[in-house]
Amino acid sequence: MHRRQLLIAGGSLMALTATAGCATGSAMGASAAAGSLEEDARVARAVLPMQTPRAELLQPWTGPYGGVPPWDKVTAAKLREALLEGIELQRADYNAIADNADAPTFANTLVAMQMAGEPLDRAGSLYGVMTSNIGSDDYNAVDTELSPLLSAAGDEISFNAKLFQRVKTVADNADAMGLTAAQKRIAERSRDSFIRSGAALDAAGKAELGRINTALANAFTAFSQKVVADENTWTVIPNEAGVAGLPASNKTAAAAAARSRNVQGWAVVNTRSSVDPFLSFADDRALREVVWRKFVNRGDNGDRNDTNATIAEIVGLRQQRARLLGYRNHAELRMQDTMAKTPAKAKSLMDRVWAPAKARVAEEVADMKAIAGYDIEPWDYLYFAEKVRKAKYDLDQNQLKPYFELNAVRAGSFAMAERLYGFQFKKLPKGSVPTFEPDVEAYEVYDKSRDGRLIGLYYTDDYARPGKRSGAWMTTYR
């Protein structure tokens, strides 16, 4: 996309909401030479049409701190309504920029694009969190319906010839317009992003690219939902012998997982946070293999959640898109916006790492085999890594665990943020701001370098739940 993006990722959510009146981005902070930020914003606002959103989730945020995400109002139905209307409002904004009769400038084009679609951005930030962190059937249905529509809305911006020409004019004439270095970079990156998104294609090419992008949006959504569905399965351990070797904390977690799923005994949920501790400590080798295979075979079981055909479709569509845009393959296209620039340079870096990494793993496996007395299989690796660590270095992960308890880790990360950046965090009492789950915690963030000024809110969502995408990620709400 060519304007600011608020999210879309998944996992252990860390989100920052800037408080009203605080500068949240640095990209346009060096705008003094070609006019103040305030003047640029005034010009940009004059370009955009006056629109009054109807949907509740498109409204400006209210409440403390200059407005906070309205999680207490979010439902799947309201989100669907907001996204559909938001797409229309965004279309009107971008058409107004493209149809502007005034000569293109940084303010009336690039800054206006930065401000365009604000209601959709608000709803989009809620959409990304609810589909990634909640993932219930009703939100998955909204995701399935809306992801291709949002993709098409993005293509509509990319394929707008008049809009692209305005951006290109600003980028190509940056020096003559007296743009600052930061403004010039923004304009050039926007122009290049338009081109990589198909702006320079003819009508037939744009139509074909739009078809490919819509198909990819559908495939990505299907893939994500299938993987999450497989991660919501579990392995039942019916007797005490099956959990022998597990630390007490992991046994307790497995027992709680079993109770919540109405099964007897213990349950190892098919997510890394549950699987890795089991593979590291469980003495039962046969059960370790069962758990390992279930985890690595997510999406590869020949059932309704099998992703093989979906992956093949994605690979094929990516190749079609790359060829259509003038590249030999998807890797070549994706590397254009990176430091390496080419797949060959990226592979060269990986190749330099590969040989020493492989040699080191061979040494580790030899140490493991010496203790095990048999060949090390993938489901043995973490288990015997613990044994080697204890034998060679007298290190026991269980003895270190108290130091890596969640609250201790969070306190450590906050301390480092203060030491490095001058940020201080103050936990808010429950109920101070709406959250999308009771487990979510919110913190005020202060900046010591600005006389202790309040600069934003920080939300954390640290626990696994059915429907939540695994992994760790963060986003901004505003």
Short mmCIF file of C-alpha atoms in Angstrom, two decimals:
data_model
loop_
_atom_site.label_atom_id
_atom_site.label_comp_id
_atom_site.label_asym_id
_atom_site.label_seq_id
_atom_site.Cartn_x
_atom_site.Cartn_y
_atom_site.Cartn_z
CA MET A 1 0.00 0.00 0.00
CA HIS A 2 1.09 3.58 -0.58
CA ARG A 3 -0.32 5.17 2.57
CA ARG A 4 0.21 4.39 6.23
CA GLN A 5 -0.75 0.93 7.38
CA LEU A 6 -1.91 0.16 10.89
CA LEU A 7 -1.48 -3.58 11.02
CA ILE A 8 -2.19 -7.04 10.08
CA ALA A 9 -0.12 -9.79 11.71
CA GLY A 10 -0.75 -12.33 14.45
CA GLY A 11 0.26 -13.71 17.83
CA SER A 12 1.24 -12.20 21.15
CA LEU A 13 -0.10 -8.74 20.50
CA MET A 14 1.77 -5.65 21.57
CA ALA A 15 0.02 -2.51 20.37
CA LEU A 16 0.77 1.15 20.88
CA THR A 17 -1.89 3.83 20.75
CA ALA A 18 -0.48 7.33 20.57
CA THR A 19 -2.27 9.89 22.66
CA ALA A 20 -3.87 12.83 20.91
CA GLY A 21 -1.51 15.67 20.17
CA CYS A 22 1.61 13.49 20.13
CA ALA A 23 3.66 13.00 16.98
CA THR A 24 3.45 9.32 16.09
CA GLY A 25 5.62 9.10 13.01
CA SER A 26 9.02 10.35 11.93
CA ALA A 27 8.57 9.97 8.18
CA MET A 28 7.25 13.48 7.72
CA GLY A 29 9.08 15.10 10.62
CA ALA A 30 11.59 16.94 8.42
CA SER A 31 9.04 18.89 6.45
CA ALA A 32 10.17 22.40 7.34
CA ALA A 33 11.89 23.38 4.07
CA ALA A 34 8.84 23.03 1.83
CA GLY A 35 6.31 24.26 4.34
CA SER A 36 5.39 23.41 7.90
CA LEU A 37 3.58 20.24 8.82
CA GLU A 38 0.61 22.33 9.82
CA GLU A 39 0.46 24.05 6.45
CA ASP A 40 0.91 20.76 4.60
CA ALA A 41 -1.93 19.28 6.63
CA ARG A 42 -4.16 22.27 5.92
CA VAL A 43 -3.56 21.94 2.19
CA ALA A 44 -4.15 18.20 2.30
CA ARG A 45 -7.38 18.52 4.26
CA ALA A 46 -8.70 21.01 1.73
CA VAL A 47 -8.29 18.39 -1.00
CA LEU A 48 -10.26 15.67 0.78
CA PRO A 49 -14.08 15.70 0.64
CA MET A 50 -16.12 16.34 3.76
CA GLN A 51 -17.60 12.95 4.67
CA THR A 52 -19.61 11.82 7.69
CA PRO A 53 -19.27 8.09 8.36
CA ARG A 54 -22.44 6.29 9.42
CA ALA A 55 -21.02 3.05 10.83
CA GLU A 56 -20.26 3.09 14.55
CA LEU A 57 -16.76 1.63 14.17
CA LEU A 58 -15.75 4.30 11.64
CA GLN A 59 -16.29 7.15 14.09
CA PRO A 60 -13.35 9.01 15.65
CA TRP A 61 -12.33 7.29 18.86
CA THR A 62 -13.55 8.81 22.11
CA GLY A 63 -12.79 8.36 25.78
CA PRO A 64 -9.61 9.05 27.73
CA TYR A 65 -6.23 9.88 26.20
CA GLY A 66 -7.80 11.67 23.26
CA GLY A 67 -9.66 8.53 22.23
CA VAL A 68 -8.93 4.80 22.56
CA PRO A 69 -9.88 1.74 20.49
CA PRO A 70 -13.57 1.02 21.19
CA TRP A 71 -13.19 -2.69 21.94
CA ASP A 72 -16.34 -2.67 24.05
CA LYS A 73 -18.36 -1.87 20.91
CA VAL A 74 -16.78 -4.30 18.45
CA THR A 75 -18.78 -7.18 17.00
CA ALA A 76 -18.27 -9.09 13.78
CA ALA A 77 -21.43 -7.61 12.28
CA LYS A 78 -20.45 -4.04 13.16
CA LEU A 79 -16.97 -4.62 11.81
CA ARG A 80 -18.31 -5.89 8.50
CA GLU A 81 -20.59 -2.87 8.20
CA ALA A 82 -17.72 -0.49 8.96
CA LEU A 83 -15.29 -2.05 6.49
CA LEU A 84 -17.79 -2.01 3.64
CA GLU A 85 -18.63 1.65 4.21
CA GLY A 86 -14.99 2.50 4.88
CA ILE A 87 -13.98 1.21 1.47
CA GLU A 88 -16.45 3.62 -0.14
CA LEU A 89 -15.21 6.56 1.92
CA GLN A 90 -11.62 5.72 1.05
CA ARG A 91 -12.51 5.57 -2.64
CA ALA A 92 -13.96 9.08 -2.46
CA ASP A 93 -10.82 10.39 -0.74
CA TYR A 94 -8.42 8.99 -3.31
CA ASN A 95 -10.58 10.03 -6.24
CA ALA A 96 -10.59 13.59 -4.89
CA ILE A 97 -6.78 13.58 -4.76
CA ALA A 98 -6.52 12.15 -8.26
CA ASP A 99 -9.07 14.59 -9.70
CA ASN A 100 -7.58 17.68 -8.06
CA ALA A 101 -7.22 20.40 -10.72
CA ASP A 102 -4.26 22.01 -8.94
CA ALA A 103 -0.75 21.03 -9.97
CA PRO A 104 0.58 18.16 -7.85
CA THR A 105 2.63 19.06 -4.79
CA PHE A 106 3.93 17.10 -1.85
CA ALA A 107 1.15 18.48 0.35
CA ASN A 108 -1.85 18.10 -1.98
CA THR A 109 -0.81 14.62 -3.10
CA LEU A 110 1.52 12.74 -0.71
CA VAL A 111 0.26 14.31 2.52
CA ALA A 112 -3.32 14.03 1.31
CA MET A 113 -2.74 10.33 0.62
CA GLN A 114 -1.38 9.99 4.15
CA MET A 115 -4.65 11.38 5.48
CA ALA A 116 -6.97 9.56 3.07
CA GLY A 117 -9.08 6.68 4.31
CA GLU A 118 -8.76 7.48 8.01
CA PRO A 119 -12.15 5.91 8.92
CA LEU A 120 -11.16 2.69 7.15
CA ASP A 121 -7.82 2.75 8.97
CA ARG A 122 -9.65 2.89 12.29
CA ALA A 123 -11.85 -0.06 11.41
CA GLY A 124 -8.91 -1.87 9.82
CA SER A 125 -6.90 -1.78 13.03
CA LEU A 126 -9.79 -3.45 14.86
CA TYR A 127 -10.28 -5.95 12.02
CA GLY A 128 -6.67 -7.10 12.09
CA VAL A 129 -6.69 -7.75 15.82
CA MET A 130 -10.04 -9.53 15.95
CA THR A 131 -9.25 -11.86 13.05
CA SER A 132 -5.76 -12.64 14.36
CA ASN A 133 -6.26 -12.69 18.14
CA ILE A 134 -9.84 -13.94 18.41
CA GLY A 135 -10.42 -15.86 15.18
CA SER A 136 -13.90 -17.14 16.06
CA ASP A 137 -16.24 -18.38 13.34
CA ASP A 138 -18.04 -15.05 12.98
CA TYR A 139 -14.80 -13.08 12.59
CA ASN A 140 -13.39 -15.70 10.22
CA ALA A 141 -16.51 -15.29 8.08
CA VAL A 142 -15.93 -11.53 7.94
CA ASP A 143 -12.28 -12.13 7.06
CA THR A 144 -13.19 -14.52 4.25
CA GLU A 145 -15.68 -12.04 2.78
CA LEU A 146 -13.71 -8.83 3.27
CA SER A 147 -10.10 -9.78 2.51
CA PRO A 148 -10.67 -9.93 -1.28
CA LEU A 149 -12.68 -6.70 -1.15
CA LEU A 150 -9.91 -4.93 0.74
CA SER A 151 -7.39 -6.28 -1.76
CA ALA A 152 -9.49 -4.93 -4.61
CA ALA A 153 -9.74 -1.56 -2.83
CA GLY A 154 -5.97 -1.43 -2.64
CA ASP A 155 -5.69 -2.29 -6.33
CA GLU A 156 -8.11 0.50 -7.13
CA ILE A 157 -5.63 2.95 -5.59
CA SER A 158 -2.63 1.39 -7.33
CA PHE A 159 -4.34 1.31 -10.72
CA ASN A 160 -5.59 4.91 -10.61
CA ALA A 161 -3.63 6.42 -13.51
CA LYS A 162 -4.27 10.04 -12.53
CA LEU A 163 -3.20 9.41 -8.95
CA PHE A 164 -0.04 7.63 -10.06
CA GLN A 165 0.82 10.45 -12.42
CA ARG A 166 0.54 12.98 -9.60
CA VAL A 167 2.82 10.93 -7.36
CA LYS A 168 5.28 10.39 -10.20
CA THR A 169 5.35 14.11 -10.99
CA VAL A 170 6.23 14.98 -7.40
CA ALA A 171 8.89 12.26 -7.18
CA ASP A 172 10.45 13.05 -10.56
CA ASN A 173 10.61 16.78 -9.76
CA ALA A 174 11.53 16.58 -6.09
CA ASP A 175 14.63 18.75 -6.41
CA ALA A 176 12.89 21.40 -8.49
CA MET A 177 10.07 21.51 -5.93
CA GLY A 178 12.57 22.05 -3.12
CA LEU A 179 11.56 18.96 -1.17
CA THR A 180 13.55 17.97 1.87
CA ALA A 181 15.50 14.72 1.80
CA ALA A 182 12.77 13.01 3.82
CA GLN A 183 10.00 14.27 1.53
CA LYS A 184 11.95 13.23 -1.55
CA ARG A 185 12.41 9.73 -0.18
CA ILE A 186 8.71 9.43 0.67
CA ALA A 187 7.74 10.55 -2.84
CA GLU A 188 10.21 8.24 -4.57
CA ARG A 189 9.27 5.23 -2.47
CA SER A 190 5.59 5.89 -3.11
CA ARG A 191 6.20 6.15 -6.86
CA ASP A 192 8.22 2.92 -6.87
CA SER A 193 5.59 1.15 -4.78
CA PHE A 194 2.92 2.18 -7.29
CA ILE A 195 5.01 0.71 -10.10
CA ARG A 196 5.60 -2.58 -8.26
CA SER A 197 1.85 -2.69 -7.64
CA GLY A 198 1.03 -2.49 -11.35
CA ALA A 199 0.43 1.22 -11.93
CA ALA A 200 2.41 1.18 -15.18
CA LEU A 201 0.51 -1.76 -16.70
CA ASP A 202 -2.01 -1.31 -19.48
CA ALA A 203 -5.72 -1.89 -18.88
CA ALA A 204 -5.54 -5.60 -19.65
CA GLY A 205 -2.52 -6.04 -17.39
CA LYS A 206 -4.23 -4.24 -14.53
CA ALA A 207 -7.31 -6.41 -14.92
CA GLU A 208 -5.19 -9.55 -14.82
CA LEU A 209 -3.19 -8.33 -11.83
CA GLY A 210 -6.40 -7.49 -10.01
CA ARG A 211 -7.64 -11.04 -10.62
CA ILE A 212 -4.37 -12.46 -9.28
CA ASN A 213 -4.38 -10.24 -6.19
CA THR A 214 -7.96 -11.15 -5.34
CA ALA A 215 -7.18 -14.84 -5.72
CA LEU A 216 -4.12 -14.40 -3.50
CA ALA A 217 -6.15 -12.61 -0.84
CA ASN A 218 -8.59 -15.52 -0.77
CA ALA A 219 -5.76 -18.05 -0.66
CA PHE A 220 -3.90 -16.27 2.14
CA THR A 221 -7.06 -16.12 4.24
CA ALA A 222 -7.80 -19.80 3.63
CA PHE A 223 -4.22 -20.78 4.47
CA SER A 224 -4.18 -18.80 7.70
CA GLN A 225 -7.51 -20.15 8.88
CA LYS A 226 -6.54 -23.74 8.10
CA VAL A 227 -3.26 -23.49 9.99
CA VAL A 228 -4.99 -21.94 13.01
CA ALA A 229 -7.59 -24.72 12.88
CA ASP A 230 -4.84 -27.35 13.01
CA GLU A 231 -3.15 -25.48 15.85
CA ASN A 232 -6.42 -25.73 17.77
CA THR A 233 -6.02 -29.52 17.94
CA TRP A 234 -4.16 -31.36 20.69
CA THR A 235 -2.54 -34.63 21.75
CA VAL A 236 -4.10 -36.33 24.78
CA ILE A 237 -1.74 -37.82 27.37
CA PRO A 238 -3.95 -40.24 29.35
CA ASN A 239 -1.60 -41.25 32.17
CA GLU A 240 1.07 -39.87 34.47
CA ALA A 241 3.85 -41.77 32.73
CA GLY A 242 3.27 -39.74 29.59
CA VAL A 243 4.14 -36.48 31.32
CA ALA A 244 7.11 -37.84 33.26
CA GLY A 245 10.00 -35.40 33.07
CA LEU A 246 7.86 -32.33 32.55
CA PRO A 247 8.36 -29.47 35.01
CA ALA A 248 5.46 -28.90 37.37
CA SER A 249 4.46 -25.70 35.57
CA ASN A 250 4.16 -27.49 32.24
CA LYS A 251 2.19 -30.35 33.80
CA THR A 252 -0.20 -27.84 35.30
CA ALA A 253 -0.63 -26.09 31.96
CA ALA A 254 -1.25 -29.40 30.16
CA ALA A 255 -3.81 -30.44 32.77
CA ALA A 256 -5.60 -27.10 32.43
CA ALA A 257 -5.60 -27.49 28.63
CA ALA A 258 -7.22 -30.91 29.01
CA ARG A 259 -9.91 -29.62 31.37
CA SER A 260 -10.78 -26.73 29.08
CA ARG A 261 -11.21 -29.21 26.22
CA ASN A 262 -13.24 -31.69 28.28
CA VAL A 263 -10.71 -34.52 28.01
CA GLN A 264 -9.17 -36.67 30.72
CA GLY A 265 -5.51 -36.47 31.64
CA TRP A 266 -3.24 -33.93 30.00
CA ALA A 267 -3.37 -32.21 26.61
CA VAL A 268 -0.48 -30.87 24.54
CA VAL A 269 -2.00 -28.17 22.34
CA ASN A 270 -0.60 -28.07 18.81
CA THR A 271 1.17 -24.72 19.21
CA ARG A 272 4.87 -24.05 19.69
CA SER A 273 4.36 -22.69 23.20
CA SER A 274 2.97 -26.09 24.27
CA VAL A 275 4.92 -28.38 21.95
CA ASP A 276 8.45 -27.11 22.63
CA PRO A 277 8.34 -27.65 26.42
CA PHE A 278 7.00 -31.16 25.88
CA LEU A 279 9.74 -31.99 23.38
CA SER A 280 12.34 -30.52 25.74
CA PHE A 281 11.42 -32.43 28.89
CA ALA A 282 9.07 -35.38 28.27
CA ASP A 283 10.88 -38.68 28.88
CA ASP A 284 8.52 -40.75 26.71
CA ARG A 285 10.26 -40.84 23.32
CA ALA A 286 7.29 -42.36 21.48
CA LEU A 287 5.00 -39.59 22.72
CA ARG A 288 7.58 -36.99 21.76
CA GLU A 289 7.45 -38.34 18.22
CA VAL A 290 3.64 -38.20 18.18
CA VAL A 291 3.61 -34.60 19.39
CA TRP A 292 6.40 -33.56 17.00
CA ARG A 293 4.75 -35.12 13.95
CA LYS A 294 1.41 -33.57 14.77
CA PHE A 295 3.05 -30.15 15.00
CA VAL A 296 5.16 -30.31 11.82
CA ASN A 297 2.23 -31.78 9.88
CA ARG A 298 -0.06 -28.81 10.49
CA GLY A 299 -1.94 -28.29 7.25
CA ASP A 300 -0.54 -31.51 5.77
CA ASN A 301 -2.97 -34.21 6.83
CA GLY A 302 -5.16 -34.66 3.75
CA ASP A 303 -8.26 -33.37 5.55
CA ARG A 304 -10.37 -30.22 5.31
CA ASN A 305 -7.50 -28.20 6.77
CA ASP A 306 -4.89 -29.49 4.33
CA THR A 307 -2.94 -26.58 2.83
CA ASN A 308 -0.98 -28.32 0.07
CA ALA A 309 -3.31 -27.21 -2.71
CA THR A 310 -3.53 -23.73 -1.19
CA ILE A 311 0.26 -23.42 -1.07
CA ALA A 312 0.54 -24.58 -4.67
CA GLU A 313 -2.06 -22.00 -5.67
CA ILE A 314 -0.18 -19.22 -3.85
CA VAL A 315 3.13 -20.18 -5.46
CA GLY A 316 1.55 -20.26 -8.91
CA LEU A 317 -0.23 -16.94 -8.47
CA ARG A 318 2.91 -15.28 -7.18
CA GLN A 319 4.82 -16.47 -10.22
CA GLN A 320 2.10 -15.13 -12.52
CA ARG A 321 2.18 -11.78 -10.75
CA ALA A 322 5.96 -11.51 -10.93
CA ARG A 323 6.02 -12.28 -14.66
CA LEU A 324 3.22 -9.81 -15.31
CA LEU A 325 5.23 -7.08 -13.55
CA GLY A 326 8.38 -7.87 -15.50
CA TYR A 327 10.27 -10.03 -13.02
CA ARG A 328 11.44 -13.60 -13.42
CA ASN A 329 9.99 -14.83 -10.14
CA HIS A 330 8.38 -13.79 -6.87
CA ALA A 331 11.70 -13.59 -5.04
CA GLU A 332 13.04 -11.09 -7.55
CA LEU A 333 9.94 -8.93 -7.11
CA ARG A 334 9.99 -9.08 -3.32
CA MET A 335 13.68 -8.23 -3.05
CA GLN A 336 13.27 -4.91 -4.87
CA ASP A 337 12.34 -3.09 -1.69
CA THR A 338 15.13 -4.57 0.46
CA MET A 339 18.77 -3.74 1.14
CA ALA A 340 19.97 -6.83 -0.72
CA LYS A 341 17.94 -5.95 -3.85
CA THR A 342 18.45 -9.36 -5.51
CA PRO A 343 17.77 -13.00 -4.53
CA ALA A 344 21.38 -13.85 -5.39
CA LYS A 345 22.74 -11.46 -2.76
CA ALA A 346 20.31 -12.75 -0.14
CA LYS A 347 21.21 -16.35 -0.95
CA SER A 348 24.90 -15.48 -0.78
CA LEU A 349 24.42 -14.32 2.80
CA MET A 350 22.53 -17.50 3.70
CA ASP A 351 25.18 -19.66 2.03
CA ARG A 352 27.92 -18.00 4.08
CA VAL A 353 26.02 -18.85 7.24
CA TRP A 354 24.97 -22.34 6.14
CA ALA A 355 28.31 -24.18 6.26
CA PRO A 356 29.40 -23.10 9.76
CA ALA A 357 25.85 -23.51 11.08
CA LYS A 358 25.62 -27.03 9.69
CA ALA A 359 29.01 -27.92 11.16
CA ARG A 360 27.96 -26.64 14.57
CA VAL A 361 24.73 -28.65 14.50
CA ALA A 362 26.74 -31.78 13.65
CA GLU A 363 28.87 -31.19 16.75
CA GLU A 364 25.77 -30.75 18.89
CA VAL A 365 24.14 -33.90 17.54
CA ALA A 366 27.32 -35.89 18.21
CA ASP A 367 27.21 -34.75 21.84
CA MET A 368 23.55 -35.75 22.04
CA LYS A 369 24.17 -39.18 20.52
CA ALA A 370 26.93 -39.84 23.04
CA ILE A 371 24.37 -39.41 25.83
CA ALA A 372 21.41 -41.07 24.09
CA GLY A 373 23.21 -44.09 22.70
CA TYR A 374 21.16 -43.96 19.49
CA ASP A 375 20.72 -41.78 16.41
CA ILE A 376 19.07 -38.45 17.16
CA GLU A 377 15.72 -37.86 15.46
CA PRO A 378 14.00 -34.47 15.22
CA TRP A 379 11.79 -35.24 18.24
CA ASP A 380 14.93 -35.98 20.27
CA TYR A 381 16.78 -32.75 19.56
CA LEU A 382 15.33 -30.44 22.22
CA TYR A 383 15.24 -33.22 24.81
CA PHE A 384 18.89 -34.12 24.49
CA ALA A 385 19.94 -30.51 24.05
CA GLU A 386 18.79 -30.11 27.65
CA LYS A 387 20.79 -33.17 28.69
CA VAL A 388 23.94 -31.89 26.97
CA ARG A 389 23.52 -28.46 28.50
CA LYS A 390 23.33 -30.01 31.94
CA ALA A 391 26.25 -32.39 31.37
CA LYS A 392 28.64 -29.89 29.77
CA TYR A 393 27.73 -26.64 31.47
CA ASP A 394 25.71 -27.66 34.54
CA LEU A 395 22.86 -25.50 33.27
CA ASP A 396 19.30 -26.52 34.03
CA GLN A 397 16.55 -24.64 32.20
CA ASN A 398 14.15 -25.37 35.04
CA GLN A 399 16.40 -23.53 37.47
CA LEU A 400 16.43 -20.53 35.15
CA LYS A 401 12.65 -20.49 34.63
CA PRO A 402 11.81 -18.28 37.62
CA TYR A 403 13.93 -15.55 36.07
CA PHE A 404 11.97 -15.81 32.81
CA GLU A 405 8.48 -15.74 34.29
CA LEU A 406 6.24 -13.44 32.23
CA ASN A 407 6.13 -10.59 34.74
CA ALA A 408 9.91 -10.74 35.19
CA VAL A 409 10.50 -10.69 31.43
CA ARG A 410 8.10 -7.79 31.00
CA ALA A 411 9.78 -5.86 33.82
CA GLY A 412 13.14 -6.50 32.19
CA SER A 413 11.95 -5.32 28.79
CA PHE A 414 10.48 -2.18 30.35
CA ALA A 415 13.76 -1.51 32.16
CA MET A 416 15.69 -1.83 28.90
CA ALA A 417 13.22 0.44 27.10
CA GLU A 418 13.81 3.04 29.79
CA ARG A 419 17.59 2.66 29.65
CA LEU A 420 17.78 2.79 25.85
CA TYR A 421 14.94 5.14 24.94
CA GLY A 422 13.83 6.87 28.11
CA PHE A 423 10.38 5.24 28.07
CA GLN A 424 8.59 4.52 31.34
CA PHE A 425 5.51 2.30 31.71
CA LYS A 426 2.70 2.61 34.23
CA LYS A 427 0.14 -0.20 34.39
CA LEU A 428 -3.49 0.89 34.20
CA PRO A 429 -6.11 -0.62 36.51
CA LYS A 430 -8.44 -3.08 34.83
CA GLY A 431 -11.37 -1.30 33.21
CA SER A 432 -9.51 1.98 32.66
CA VAL A 433 -9.71 1.47 28.90
CA PRO A 434 -11.68 -1.08 26.86
CA THR A 435 -9.85 -4.27 25.84
CA PHE A 436 -10.87 -7.04 23.46
CA GLU A 437 -10.09 -9.79 26.03
CA PRO A 438 -10.00 -9.75 29.85
CA ASP A 439 -6.36 -10.92 29.80
CA VAL A 440 -5.20 -7.87 27.85
CA GLU A 441 -3.27 -5.36 29.96
CA ALA A 442 -2.72 -1.68 29.20
CA TYR A 443 0.07 0.67 30.23
CA GLU A 444 0.64 4.40 30.02
CA VAL A 445 3.93 5.24 28.30
CA TYR A 446 5.96 8.28 29.34
CA ASP A 447 9.02 9.77 27.65
CA LYS A 448 11.71 11.00 30.06
CA SER A 449 13.43 12.89 27.25
CA ARG A 450 10.30 15.05 26.93
CA ASP A 451 10.03 15.97 30.61
CA GLY A 452 8.11 12.80 31.39
CA ARG A 453 5.40 13.55 28.86
CA LEU A 454 2.67 10.95 28.29
CA ILE A 455 3.15 9.74 24.71
CA GLY A 456 0.83 6.77 24.35
CA LEU A 457 -0.76 3.58 25.59
CA TYR A 458 0.75 0.12 25.34
CA TYR A 459 -1.48 -3.00 25.23
CA THR A 460 -0.23 -6.56 25.75
CA ASP A 461 -2.04 -9.80 24.96
CA ASP A 462 0.33 -12.52 26.12
CA TYR A 463 -1.70 -15.71 26.39
CA ALA A 464 -2.70 -18.37 23.89
CA ARG A 465 -6.35 -19.08 23.19
CA PRO A 466 -8.32 -21.08 20.63
CA GLY A 467 -8.53 -19.13 17.37
CA LYS A 468 -5.52 -16.94 18.12
CA ARG A 469 -2.76 -16.99 15.55
CA SER A 470 0.53 -18.23 16.99
CA GLY A 471 3.73 -16.24 17.01
CA ALA A 472 4.66 -12.82 18.36
CA TRP A 473 3.71 -9.58 16.66
CA MET A 474 2.95 -5.96 17.27
CA THR A 475 1.02 -3.18 15.61
CA THR A 476 -0.03 0.44 16.05
CA TYR A 477 -3.63 1.48 16.57
CA ARG A 478 -3.05 5.13 15.74
#
